[in-house]
């Protein structure tokens, strides 16, 4: 009886190990490491949208992304800045709120706005419809960068993701859930190709 219990426990541990290993492989396949910036300037820089505050002011994430975009522009990493995002969480259009702030900081920066996207997939899809497969540097926070990079591979050949550190516990949980949903969606998509 003791031997049977020991065998069952061993099988459970092996099963758990195989399951964790399979999850790690799926994660690595659908969320590969972020594509890093090259030294040559990109045609476009793209700030991925995030919600403004409920009073229409810039959220900390918007400020972080836009400030980092200005620094990248100063370093000659891209020629024209695209701001993407519609009114998702409140009445304020993310791209417009960010554009106002950017122009207050640097009125000479060339800007394009994409104001219909409601999520990262749409940010990249709608911008690709605007600029084609032009070389592009995608700008976001570090928590979001890996998923943004994975999604960008669906729309661009010559791209990279540049990010600034933005870790918070809340962002960790939100991004963990978003990555799980993304991996499940991509896995289902892959499996339907075989049927």
Backbone as numpy.savetxt, mean C-alpha at the origin, in Angstrom:
# Nx Ny Nz CAx CAy CAz Cx Cy Cz
-2.16 -46.92 25.78 -2.99 -45.70 25.78 -2.13 -44.45 25.78
-1.06 -44.46 26.59 -0.15 -43.32 26.66 0.53 -43.10 25.32
0.90 -44.20 24.64 1.57 -44.10 23.33 0.63 -43.50 22.30
-0.67 -43.89 22.36 -1.65 -43.35 21.40 -1.81 -41.85 21.59
-1.93 -41.40 22.85 -2.05 -39.97 23.14 -0.83 -39.21 22.65
0.33 -39.81 22.87 1.58 -39.18 22.43 1.63 -39.07 20.91
1.17 -40.10 20.20 1.13 -40.07 18.73 0.17 -39.00 18.23
-1.01 -38.91 18.89 -2.00 -37.88 18.49 -1.44 -36.48 18.69
-0.76 -36.26 19.81 -0.16 -34.95 20.07 0.91 -34.63 19.04
1.73 -35.62 18.72 2.78 -35.42 17.72 2.17 -35.07 16.37
1.11 -35.80 15.99 0.44 -35.52 14.70 -0.15 -34.11 14.68
-0.73 -33.71 15.81 -1.30 -32.36 15.88 -0.22 -31.31 15.71
0.92 -31.51 16.37 2.02 -30.55 16.25 2.57 -30.52 14.83
2.68 -31.68 14.22 3.15 -31.73 12.82 2.15 -31.03 11.91
0.86 -31.31 12.13 -0.20 -30.66 11.33 -0.16 -29.14 11.49
0.02 -28.70 12.73 0.10 -27.25 12.99 1.32 -26.65 12.29
2.45 -27.36 12.36 3.66 -26.88 11.70 3.49 -26.78 10.19
2.86 -27.79 9.59 2.60 -27.77 8.14 1.66 -26.61 7.78
0.63 -26.40 8.60 -0.32 -25.31 8.35 0.38 -23.95 8.42
1.20 -23.74 9.45 1.92 -22.47 9.60 2.89 -22.27 8.44
3.59 -23.34 8.05 4.50 -23.26 6.91 3.78 -22.90 5.62
2.61 -23.52 5.40 1.82 -23.22 4.19 1.36 -21.76 4.20
0.92 -21.28 5.38 0.49 -19.87 5.49 1.66 -18.93 5.19
2.84 -19.28 5.70 4.02 -18.44 5.45 4.36 -18.40 3.96
4.25 -19.53 3.28 4.52 -19.57 1.84 3.51 -18.75 1.05
2.22 -18.86 1.41 1.17 -18.07 0.74 1.43 -16.58 0.97
1.75 -16.22 2.21 2.03 -14.82 2.55 3.20 -14.29 1.72
4.27 -15.06 1.68 5.48 -14.63 0.95 5.21 -14.53 -0.55
4.38 -15.44 -1.07 4.08 -15.44 -2.50 3.25 -14.21 -2.89
2.21 -13.94 -2.13 1.31 -12.84 -2.48 1.75 -11.48 -1.94
2.63 -11.48 -0.95 3.15 -10.23 -0.40 4.68 -10.29 -0.37
5.31 -10.26 -1.55 6.78 -10.31 -1.58 7.37 -9.03 -0.98
8.68 -9.03 -0.72 9.30 -7.81 -0.17 9.05 -6.60 -1.07
9.01 -5.45 -0.45 8.74 -4.19 -1.14 9.82 -3.88 -2.17
9.38 -3.40 -3.36 10.34 -2.97 -4.38 10.94 -1.63 -3.96
12.23 -1.59 -3.79 12.92 -0.40 -3.30 13.18 0.60 -4.43
13.26 1.90 -4.09 13.55 2.91 -5.11 14.92 2.72 -5.76
14.98 3.05 -7.05 16.26 3.07 -7.76 16.81 4.49 -7.69
18.00 4.68 -8.22 18.62 6.01 -8.12 18.13 6.97 -9.20
17.60 6.44 -10.30 17.16 7.35 -11.36 15.82 7.98 -11.01
15.55 9.22 -11.44 14.24 9.83 -11.13 13.11 9.11 -11.87
11.98 9.00 -11.21 10.77 8.44 -11.81 9.97 9.59 -12.44
9.16 9.23 -13.42 8.31 10.24 -14.07 7.30 10.80 -13.07
6.76 9.91 -12.22 5.72 10.31 -11.27 6.03 9.81 -9.87
5.57 10.59 -8.89 5.47 10.13 -7.52 3.98 10.03 -7.22
3.56 9.02 -6.50 2.14 8.83 -6.19 1.96 8.69 -4.69
1.23 9.63 -4.10 0.86 9.51 -2.69 -0.48 8.79 -2.62
-0.48 7.63 -1.97 -1.71 6.87 -1.80 -2.58 7.54 -0.74
-3.86 7.60 -1.04 -4.78 8.32 -0.17 -5.01 7.66 1.18
-5.38 8.49 2.13 -5.88 8.05 3.44 -6.78 9.16 3.94
-7.65 8.84 4.86 -8.72 9.76 5.25 -8.21 11.03 5.91
-8.92 12.13 5.61 -8.72 13.39 6.34 -9.49 13.30 7.67
-9.22 14.24 8.55 -9.98 14.32 9.80 -11.42 14.73 9.48
-12.33 14.50 10.43 -13.75 14.81 10.19 -14.04 16.29 10.03
-13.10 17.15 10.44 -13.28 18.60 10.23 -12.61 19.06 8.92
-12.07 18.12 8.15 -11.44 18.47 6.87 -9.96 18.78 6.97
-9.40 18.76 8.17 -7.97 19.00 8.31 -7.19 17.72 7.98
-5.89 17.89 7.79 -5.03 16.76 7.45 -4.91 15.80 8.63
-5.02 14.51 8.35 -4.78 13.50 9.39 -3.27 13.31 9.53
-2.81 12.73 10.65 -1.37 12.48 10.80 -0.80 11.63 9.66
-1.55 10.63 9.18 -1.06 9.80 8.07 -0.92 10.62 6.79
-1.88 11.50 6.52 -1.77 12.35 5.33 -0.55 13.27 5.43
-0.35 13.86 6.59 0.80 14.75 6.77 2.09 13.97 6.58
2.17 12.78 7.17 3.38 11.96 7.04 3.67 11.62 5.60
2.66 11.18 4.86 2.86 10.81 3.46 3.23 12.02 2.60
2.54 13.13 2.83 2.81 14.33 2.01 4.17 14.94 2.35
4.52 14.97 3.62 5.83 15.49 4.01 6.95 14.65 3.39
6.76 13.33 3.42 7.76 12.44 2.83 7.82 12.64 1.32
6.67 12.86 0.69 6.63 13.11 -0.76 7.40 14.38 -1.11
7.25 15.41 -0.31 8.00 16.66 -0.55 9.51 16.42 -0.42
9.90 15.62 0.55 11.32 15.30 0.72 11.85 14.51 -0.48
11.05 13.56 -0.98 11.45 12.79 -2.16 11.55 13.69 -3.39
10.65 14.65 -3.51 10.69 15.60 -4.63 11.97 16.45 -4.55
12.30 16.89 -3.35 13.53 17.67 -3.14 14.77 16.84 -3.51
14.71 15.53 -3.29 15.82 14.64 -3.64 15.80 14.23 -5.11
14.86 14.83 -5.88 14.76 14.57 -7.32 14.43 13.11 -7.63
13.57 12.51 -6.81 13.17 11.12 -7.02 12.06 10.98 -8.07
11.31 12.06 -8.31 10.26 12.04 -9.32 10.04 13.46 -9.83
9.34 13.56 -10.98 9.13 14.87 -11.62 7.77 15.49 -11.30
6.72 14.68 -11.28 5.36 15.17 -11.05 4.72 14.34 -9.95
4.00 15.00 -9.05 3.37 14.32 -7.93 1.89 14.09 -8.23
1.43 12.86 -8.00 0.01 12.51 -8.12 -0.52 12.24 -6.72
-1.66 12.83 -6.40 -2.34 12.57 -5.12 -3.63 11.82 -5.43
-3.85 10.72 -4.76 -4.99 9.86 -5.09 -5.87 9.61 -3.87
-7.17 9.63 -4.07 -8.11 9.30 -3.00 -9.37 10.14 -3.07
-10.52 9.48 -2.88 -11.81 10.18 -2.89 -12.26 10.42 -1.45
-13.53 10.77 -1.28 -14.11 10.97 0.05 -14.59 9.61 0.56
-13.77 8.93 1.34 -14.09 7.56 1.76 -14.71 7.55 3.16
-14.05 8.15 4.13 -14.52 8.08 5.53 -15.40 9.25 5.93
-15.35 10.32 5.18 -16.17 11.50 5.48 -16.37 12.27 4.17
-16.84 13.50 4.25 -17.18 14.25 3.03 -15.97 14.86 2.32
-14.79 14.75 2.91 -13.62 15.44 2.36 -12.83 14.52 1.42
-12.60 15.02 0.20 -11.86 14.25 -0.81 -10.39 14.27 -0.43
-9.85 13.09 -0.21 -8.48 12.95 0.30 -7.45 13.67 -0.58
-7.55 13.46 -1.90 -6.57 14.06 -2.81 -6.63 15.59 -2.75
-7.82 16.15 -2.63 -7.97 17.60 -2.59 -7.42 18.18 -1.28
-7.67 17.51 -0.18 -7.16 17.96 1.12 -5.63 17.95 1.09
-5.06 16.86 0.55 -3.60 16.77 0.48 -3.02 17.81 -0.48
-3.70 18.06 -1.60 -3.22 19.03 -2.58 -3.14 20.43 -1.98
-4.14 20.80 -1.21 -4.14 22.12 -0.57 -2.93 22.26 0.35
-2.66 21.22 1.15 -1.53 21.25 2.08 -0.21 21.30 1.33
-0.07 20.47 0.29 1.16 20.43 -0.52 1.43 21.80 -1.13
0.40 22.43 -1.69 0.59 23.76 -2.32 0.97 24.83 -1.31
0.50 24.69 -0.07 0.92 25.63 0.98 2.41 25.47 1.30
2.90 24.23 1.20 4.32 23.97 1.49 5.23 24.31 0.31
4.76 23.97 -0.90 5.55 24.19 -2.12 4.61 24.44 -3.29
4.31 25.73 -3.58 3.36 26.04 -4.66 3.87 25.70 -6.06
5.14 25.38 -6.20 5.71 25.13 -7.53 5.74 23.66 -7.93
5.40 22.77 -7.03 5.47 21.35 -7.36 4.38 20.97 -8.36
4.71 20.29 -9.46 3.68 19.87 -10.44 2.79 18.79 -9.82
1.47 19.03 -9.87 0.52 18.14 -9.21 -0.54 17.63 -10.17
-0.92 16.37 -10.02 -2.09 15.78 -10.66 -2.95 15.16 -9.57
-4.27 15.23 -9.74 -5.17 14.66 -8.74 -6.00 13.53 -9.34
-6.15 12.47 -8.57 -7.06 11.37 -8.90 -8.04 11.33 -7.73
-9.32 11.56 -7.99 -10.28 11.78 -6.90 -11.40 10.74 -6.81
-11.21 9.58 -7.41 -12.28 8.56 -7.39 -11.94 7.31 -6.58
-10.68 7.06 -6.30 -10.26 5.82 -5.65 -10.74 5.74 -4.21
-11.21 4.53 -3.84 -11.72 4.30 -2.49 -10.86 3.32 -1.69
-9.81 2.78 -2.31 -8.92 1.86 -1.63 -7.60 1.79 -2.40
-6.65 1.02 -1.89 -5.32 0.95 -2.52 -5.39 0.39 -3.93
-6.19 -0.66 -4.13 -6.33 -1.26 -5.46 -6.78 -0.19 -6.46
-7.80 0.58 -6.07 -8.33 1.63 -6.97 -7.34 2.77 -7.13
-6.61 3.15 -6.07 -5.56 4.17 -6.21 -4.66 3.83 -7.39
-4.17 2.60 -7.39 -3.20 2.17 -8.40 -3.85 1.95 -9.76
-5.03 1.38 -9.76 -5.74 1.13 -11.02 -6.08 2.44 -11.73
-6.66 3.39 -11.00 -7.09 4.65 -11.63 -5.90 5.50 -12.05
-4.82 5.47 -11.27 -3.62 6.21 -11.66 -2.99 5.59 -12.90
-2.99 4.27 -12.97 -2.46 3.60 -14.17 -3.28 3.99 -15.40
-4.59 4.17 -15.23 -5.43 4.62 -16.34 -5.08 6.05 -16.76
-4.60 6.85 -15.81 -4.21 8.23 -16.11 -2.87 8.32 -16.82
-1.88 7.55 -16.34 -0.49 7.74 -16.81 0.07 6.55 -17.57
-0.70 5.49 -17.73 -0.20 4.31 -18.41 0.86 3.62 -17.55
1.82 3.02 -18.19 2.86 2.28 -17.47 4.12 3.11 -17.29
3.93 4.41 -17.02 5.08 5.30 -16.80 5.81 4.90 -15.52
7.12 5.14 -15.44 7.86 4.86 -14.21 7.28 5.66 -13.04
7.05 4.99 -11.92 6.35 5.64 -10.81 6.92 5.21 -9.46
7.05 6.18 -8.57 7.43 5.91 -7.18 6.17 6.06 -6.32
5.80 4.99 -5.64 4.60 4.98 -4.81 5.00 5.33 -3.39
4.30 6.29 -2.81 4.66 6.82 -1.50 3.56 6.52 -0.50
3.95 5.90 0.62 3.00 5.55 1.66 3.75 5.35 2.96
3.04 4.94 4.00 3.69 4.63 5.27 4.26 3.23 5.26
5.21 2.96 6.15 5.90 1.67 6.16 4.97 0.51 6.46
3.92 0.73 7.25 2.98 -0.35 7.57 2.22 -0.81 6.33
2.00 0.09 5.41 1.18 -0.15 4.22 2.02 -0.54 3.01
3.33 -0.34 3.09 4.20 -0.41 1.91 4.21 -1.78 1.24
4.28 -2.85 2.02 4.41 -4.18 1.42 3.17 -4.55 0.61
2.00 -4.27 1.15 0.75 -4.58 0.42 0.62 -3.67 -0.80
0.98 -2.40 -0.65 0.93 -1.47 -1.79 1.85 -1.95 -2.91
3.02 -2.44 -2.55 3.98 -2.93 -3.54 3.42 -4.15 -4.27
2.80 -5.07 -3.52 2.23 -6.27 -4.13 1.10 -5.91 -5.10
0.26 -4.98 -4.71 -0.85 -4.57 -5.58 -0.33 -3.83 -6.81
0.69 -3.00 -6.63 1.25 -2.22 -7.75 1.76 -3.11 -8.88
2.21 -4.32 -8.53 2.72 -5.25 -9.55 1.64 -5.62 -10.56
0.37 -5.45 -10.21 -0.73 -5.73 -11.13 -0.90 -4.63 -12.18
-0.31 -3.45 -11.94 -0.58 -2.30 -12.80 0.66 -1.67 -13.43
1.83 -1.84 -12.79 3.03 -1.16 -13.27 4.19 -2.13 -13.41
5.05 -1.90 -14.39 6.28 -2.67 -14.56 7.45 -1.98 -13.89
7.57 -0.65 -14.10 8.69 0.11 -13.57 8.19 0.96 -12.40
8.22 0.36 -11.22 7.72 1.07 -10.04 8.59 0.72 -8.83
8.44 1.52 -7.81 9.05 1.21 -6.52 8.12 1.77 -5.45
8.39 1.39 -4.22 7.62 1.93 -3.10 8.60 2.56 -2.12
8.37 3.83 -1.80 9.17 4.54 -0.81 8.26 4.81 0.39
8.77 4.58 1.58 7.91 4.75 2.76 8.68 5.38 3.91
7.92 5.95 4.82 8.47 6.54 6.04 7.95 5.72 7.22
8.64 5.70 8.36 8.19 4.89 9.50 6.90 5.46 10.10
5.87 4.60 10.21 4.59 5.08 10.74 3.92 4.05 11.66
4.71 3.26 12.38 4.15 2.18 13.19 3.30 2.72 14.34
2.09 2.17 14.47 1.27 2.31 15.68 0.57 0.96 15.87
0.13 0.67 17.08 -0.57 -0.60 17.33 -1.86 -0.67 16.51
-2.57 0.45 16.40 -3.82 0.45 15.62 -3.53 0.12 14.16
-2.49 0.74 13.59 -2.14 0.46 12.19 -1.71 -0.99 12.01
-1.03 -1.54 13.01 -0.61 -2.93 12.93 -1.81 -3.85 12.78
-2.84 -3.66 13.60 -4.03 -4.52 13.53 -4.81 -4.30 12.23
-4.96 -3.04 11.83 -5.69 -2.74 10.58 -4.97 -3.35 9.39
-3.65 -3.19 9.34 -2.88 -3.71 8.21 -2.82 -5.23 8.22
-2.75 -5.84 9.40 -2.74 -7.32 9.49 -4.04 -7.87 8.90
-5.16 -7.26 9.25 -6.45 -7.69 8.70 -6.49 -7.48 7.19
-6.02 -6.32 6.72 -6.02 -6.01 5.29 -5.14 -6.99 4.51
-3.98 -7.35 5.08 -3.10 -8.30 4.40 -3.74 -9.68 4.33
-4.41 -10.08 5.40 -5.09 -11.38 5.40 -6.17 -11.41 4.32
-6.99 -10.36 4.27 -8.04 -10.28 3.26 -7.44 -10.31 1.86
-6.35 -9.57 1.66 -5.70 -9.53 0.35 -5.18 -10.91 -0.05
-4.50 -11.61 0.87 -3.97 -12.94 0.56 -5.08 -13.93 0.24
-6.18 -13.90 1.01 -7.31 -14.78 0.74 -7.90 -14.49 -0.64
-8.08 -13.20 -0.95 -8.62 -12.80 -2.25 -7.72 -13.29 -3.39
-6.41 -13.09 -3.26 -5.48 -13.51 -4.31 -5.41 -15.03 -4.42
-5.49 -15.73 -3.31 -5.48 -17.19 -3.33 -6.73 -17.72 -4.05
-7.89 -17.14 -3.73 -9.13 -17.54 -4.41 -9.03 -17.29 -5.91
-8.48 -16.14 -6.27 -8.29 -15.79 -7.68 -7.42 -16.83 -8.38
-6.33 -17.21 -7.73 -5.42 -18.20 -8.30 -6.10 -19.56 -8.45
-6.87 -19.95 -7.43 -7.53 -21.26 -7.47 -8.59 -21.34 -8.55
-9.29 -20.22 -8.81 -10.33 -20.23 -9.86 -9.72 -20.39 -11.26
-8.46 -20.04 -11.41 -7.78 -20.23 -12.71 -7.62 -21.71 -13.04
-7.56 -22.56 -12.00 -7.36 -23.99 -12.23 -8.67 -24.73 -12.44
-9.81 -24.06 -12.23 -11.11 -24.73 -12.43 -11.72 -24.38 -13.75
